[in-house]
XYZ file of C-alpha atoms in Angstrom:
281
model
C 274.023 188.011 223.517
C 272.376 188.801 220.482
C 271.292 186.694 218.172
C 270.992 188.664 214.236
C 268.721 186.999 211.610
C 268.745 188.185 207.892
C 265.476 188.026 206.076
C 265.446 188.199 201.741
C 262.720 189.349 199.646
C 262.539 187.972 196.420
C 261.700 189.464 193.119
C 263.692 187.267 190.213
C 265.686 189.645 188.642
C 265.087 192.752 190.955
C 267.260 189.800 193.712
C 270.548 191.642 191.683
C 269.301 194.593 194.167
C 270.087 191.929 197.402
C 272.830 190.870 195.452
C 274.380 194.358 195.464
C 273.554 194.613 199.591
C 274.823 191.054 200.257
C 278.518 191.742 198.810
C 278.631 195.074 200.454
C 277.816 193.480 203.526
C 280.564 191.244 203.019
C 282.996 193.756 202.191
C 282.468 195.240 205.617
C 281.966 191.719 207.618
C 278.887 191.474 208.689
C 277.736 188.529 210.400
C 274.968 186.994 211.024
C 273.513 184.543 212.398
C 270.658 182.849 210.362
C 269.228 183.878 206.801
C 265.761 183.446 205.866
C 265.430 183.637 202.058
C 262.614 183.352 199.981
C 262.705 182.636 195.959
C 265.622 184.814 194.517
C 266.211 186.020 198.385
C 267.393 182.492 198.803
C 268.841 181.604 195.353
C 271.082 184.405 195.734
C 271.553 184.855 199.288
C 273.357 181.552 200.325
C 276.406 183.068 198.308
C 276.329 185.091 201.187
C 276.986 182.056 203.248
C 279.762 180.501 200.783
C 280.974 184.468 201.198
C 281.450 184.707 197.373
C 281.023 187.819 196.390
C 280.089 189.219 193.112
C 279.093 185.060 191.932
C 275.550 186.322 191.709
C 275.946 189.558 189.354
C 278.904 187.657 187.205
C 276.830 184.738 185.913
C 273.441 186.683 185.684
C 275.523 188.915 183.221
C 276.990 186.332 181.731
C 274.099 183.749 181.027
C 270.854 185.961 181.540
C 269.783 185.999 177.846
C 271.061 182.294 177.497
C 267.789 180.580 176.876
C 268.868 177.754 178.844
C 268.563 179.770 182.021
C 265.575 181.722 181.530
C 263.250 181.972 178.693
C 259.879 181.859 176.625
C 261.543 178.804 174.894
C 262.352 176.990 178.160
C 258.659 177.231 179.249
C 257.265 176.384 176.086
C 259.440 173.158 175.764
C 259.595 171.986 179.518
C 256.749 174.324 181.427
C 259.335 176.350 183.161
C 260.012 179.477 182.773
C 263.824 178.649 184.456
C 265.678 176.146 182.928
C 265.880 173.179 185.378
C 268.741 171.090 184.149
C 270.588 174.536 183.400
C 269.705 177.274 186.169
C 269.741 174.651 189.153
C 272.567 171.743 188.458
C 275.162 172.689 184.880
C 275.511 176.291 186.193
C 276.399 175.581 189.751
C 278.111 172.894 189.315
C 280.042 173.063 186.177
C 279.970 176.658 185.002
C 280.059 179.036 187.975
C 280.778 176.846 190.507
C 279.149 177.214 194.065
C 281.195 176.708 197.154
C 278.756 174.016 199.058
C 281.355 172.911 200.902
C 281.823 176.366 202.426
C 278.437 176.738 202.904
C 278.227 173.704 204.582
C 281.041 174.230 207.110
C 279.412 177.421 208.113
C 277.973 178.201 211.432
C 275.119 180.485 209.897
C 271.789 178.552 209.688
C 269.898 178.849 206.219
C 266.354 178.937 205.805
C 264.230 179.213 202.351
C 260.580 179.649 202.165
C 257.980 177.388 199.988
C 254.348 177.406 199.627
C 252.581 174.039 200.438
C 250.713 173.804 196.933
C 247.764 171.709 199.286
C 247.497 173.617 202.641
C 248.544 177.262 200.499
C 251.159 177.599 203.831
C 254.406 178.321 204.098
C 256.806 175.914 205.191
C 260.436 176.810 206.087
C 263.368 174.545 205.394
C 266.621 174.501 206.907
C 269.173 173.784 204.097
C 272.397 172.256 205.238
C 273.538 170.968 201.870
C 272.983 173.022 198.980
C 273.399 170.405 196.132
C 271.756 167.553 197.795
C 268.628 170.228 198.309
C 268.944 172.280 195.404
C 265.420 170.982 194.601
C 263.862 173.256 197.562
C 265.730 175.803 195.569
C 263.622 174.996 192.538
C 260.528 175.279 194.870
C 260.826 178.761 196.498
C 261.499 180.112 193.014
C 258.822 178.364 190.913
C 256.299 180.995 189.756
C 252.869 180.202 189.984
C 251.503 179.884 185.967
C 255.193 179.751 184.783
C 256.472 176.726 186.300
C 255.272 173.417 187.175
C 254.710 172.012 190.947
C 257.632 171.017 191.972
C 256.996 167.654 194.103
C 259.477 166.723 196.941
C 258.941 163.800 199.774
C 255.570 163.988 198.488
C 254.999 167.747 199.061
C 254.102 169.951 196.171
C 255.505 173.149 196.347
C 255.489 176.372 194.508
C 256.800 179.803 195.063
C 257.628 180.717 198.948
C 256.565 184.497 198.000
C 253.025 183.314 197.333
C 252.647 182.418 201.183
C 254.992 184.333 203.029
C 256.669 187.167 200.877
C 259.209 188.539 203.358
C 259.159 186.347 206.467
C 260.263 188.895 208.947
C 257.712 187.369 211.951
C 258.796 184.302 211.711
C 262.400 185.614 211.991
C 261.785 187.012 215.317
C 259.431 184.043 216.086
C 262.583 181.876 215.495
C 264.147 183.997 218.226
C 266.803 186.244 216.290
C 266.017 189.817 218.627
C 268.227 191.597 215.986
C 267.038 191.497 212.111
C 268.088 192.727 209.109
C 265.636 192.609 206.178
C 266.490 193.193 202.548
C 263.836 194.847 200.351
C 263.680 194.393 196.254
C 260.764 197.611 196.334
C 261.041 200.945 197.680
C 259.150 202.164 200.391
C 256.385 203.414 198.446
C 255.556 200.077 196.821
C 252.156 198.309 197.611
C 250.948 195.302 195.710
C 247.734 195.143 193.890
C 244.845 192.511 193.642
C 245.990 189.607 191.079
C 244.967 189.621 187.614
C 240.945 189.110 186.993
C 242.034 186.350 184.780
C 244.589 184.645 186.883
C 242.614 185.494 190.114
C 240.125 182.660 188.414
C 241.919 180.258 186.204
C 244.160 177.447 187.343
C 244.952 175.631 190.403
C 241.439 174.360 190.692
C 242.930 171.436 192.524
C 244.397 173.000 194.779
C 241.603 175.904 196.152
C 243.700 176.254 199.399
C 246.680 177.493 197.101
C 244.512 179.694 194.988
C 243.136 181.281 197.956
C 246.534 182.371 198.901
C 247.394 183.617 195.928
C 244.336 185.489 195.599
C 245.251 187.100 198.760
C 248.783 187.249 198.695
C 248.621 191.347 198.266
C 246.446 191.487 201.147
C 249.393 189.960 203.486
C 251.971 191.779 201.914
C 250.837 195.181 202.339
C 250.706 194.554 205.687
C 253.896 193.264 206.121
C 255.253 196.283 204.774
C 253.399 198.850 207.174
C 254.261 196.273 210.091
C 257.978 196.144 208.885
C 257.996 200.611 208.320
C 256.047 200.544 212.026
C 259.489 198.150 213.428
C 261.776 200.324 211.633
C 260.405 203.651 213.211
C 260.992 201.804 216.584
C 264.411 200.687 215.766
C 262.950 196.883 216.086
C 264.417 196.007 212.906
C 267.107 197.456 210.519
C 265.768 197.763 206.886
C 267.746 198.429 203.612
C 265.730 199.209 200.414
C 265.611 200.586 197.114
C 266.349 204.249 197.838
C 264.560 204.692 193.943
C 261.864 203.331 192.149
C 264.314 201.609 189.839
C 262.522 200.256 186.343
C 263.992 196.638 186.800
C 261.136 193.888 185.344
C 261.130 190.628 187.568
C 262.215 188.449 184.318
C 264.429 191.594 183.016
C 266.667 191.117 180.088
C 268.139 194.556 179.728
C 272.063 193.804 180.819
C 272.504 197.186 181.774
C 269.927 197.377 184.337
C 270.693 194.591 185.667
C 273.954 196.060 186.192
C 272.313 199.126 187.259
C 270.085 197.603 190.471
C 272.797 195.997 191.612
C 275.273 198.853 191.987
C 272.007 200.846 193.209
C 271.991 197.820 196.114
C 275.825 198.648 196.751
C 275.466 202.113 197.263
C 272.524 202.141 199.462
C 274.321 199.335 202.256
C 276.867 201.659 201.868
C 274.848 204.798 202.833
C 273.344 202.854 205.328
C 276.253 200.825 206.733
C 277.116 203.013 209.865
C 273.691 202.736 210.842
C 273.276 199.125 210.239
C 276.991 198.693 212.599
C 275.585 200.883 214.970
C 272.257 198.876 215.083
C 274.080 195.287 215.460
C 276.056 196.962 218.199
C 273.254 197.785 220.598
């Protein structure tokens, strides 16, 4: 029998796209049997888990230009560019309420992806308990430059993307033989080489980290002509951006946030028989 893994790009605010998929994908019952997440991938994609739908689009209209959630003003007063106390523990737990203890009942295994700040690897961690570990959540989504390390059992982490950006491989390494991966970027996207600037400043500590950043757009690029070259063989199912839609990664523009997401529902939709036929097979 087959065993069907999910794997979630990140992206910040270009997530709404995944966000869109996810609930469309819930609409028409799609299950699966592990998720692999990685920054926003797994900030937003455990609602798929606690299977409530539209959570993720309703408070990112709601609170997105709250600067306790994400702003110059947080990072100039606390280093982070996401409000800690506000993004990861008032607004799941008191204001939009996450269902852990759905999540927790589920049989679906959850996996987010950091980046070892010391060894510049990726480590993925199973997540059982989403409020007792929402500090791994804080790690796969801290942005190099615009948050600080985030230190847990004496590991210091930073964002999962940095290391592993979509970890298809290790999906299939994990043994899922059926795998659906969510894209924020349309097919045509490559990265570029990091800033000149960046590329040399910070992290001097850490030269292991640095070097992976450095080359992150070397490993991404070919992840993506790996994951087109799976898709073409009908290894892997893959739902994208059908347009290069103008969504920045800490957008603040309401209506395009609205905008990628319903761009994200009606692409699952377009490619929902295909995906059905796919997990069929």
């Amino acid at each position: 029998m087959s065993k069907v893994g999910l794997v979630l790009e990140g992206g910040a605010m270009r997530g709404l796209y995944t966000a869109g998929v996810l609930d469309t994908m819930l609409d028409n019952k799609i299950k699966v049997d592990a998720i692999i997440g990685v920054s926003a991938g797994a900030l937003f994609g455990c609602n798929y888990i606690s299977k409530q739908k539209g959570r993720v689009l309703r408070y990112n209209l709601r609170y997105l230009n709250d600067p306790r959630y994400i702003s110059i003003k947080s990072f100039i007063k606390t280093g982070n560019i996401i409000g800690t106390d506000f993004a990861y523990y008032e607004l799941p737990q008191k204001l939009d309420i996450f269902d852990n203890k759905k999540f927790m009942k589920s049989k679906t295994k959850f996996y987010l992806t950091v980046t070892n700040v010391e060894t510049g690897e990726a480590e993925y961690i199973r997540i059982t308990d989403c409020v007792k570990q929402i500090e791994y959540f804080r790690a796969t989504s801290a942005m190099p430059y615009l948050s600080k390390i985030v230190e847990i059992d004496e590991k210091k982490y930073l964002d999962g993307a940095i290391a592993d950006s979509i970890p298809v491989k290790k999906c299939l390494e994990m043994g899922y033989d059926k795998v659906i991966v969510i894209l924020t970027r349309p097919i045509t996207y490559r990265r570029s080489k990091p800033n000149k600037i960046l590329a040399k400043v910070g992290y001097k500590k850490y030269p292991k980290f640095k070097n992976a950043f450095n080359t992150r757009y070397i490993r991404y690029n070919k992840t993506v002509e790996d994951i087109i070259k799976m898709e073409e063989n009908k290894e892997i199912i893959v739902i994208r951006p059908s347009i290069n839609y103008p969504v920045k990664r800490l957008e603040k523009d309401l209506t395009k946030i609205q905008g990628i997401y319903d761009l994200g529902v009606k692409d699952c939709k377009n490619k929902m028989k295909e995906l059905k036929k796919y997990l069929e097979v």
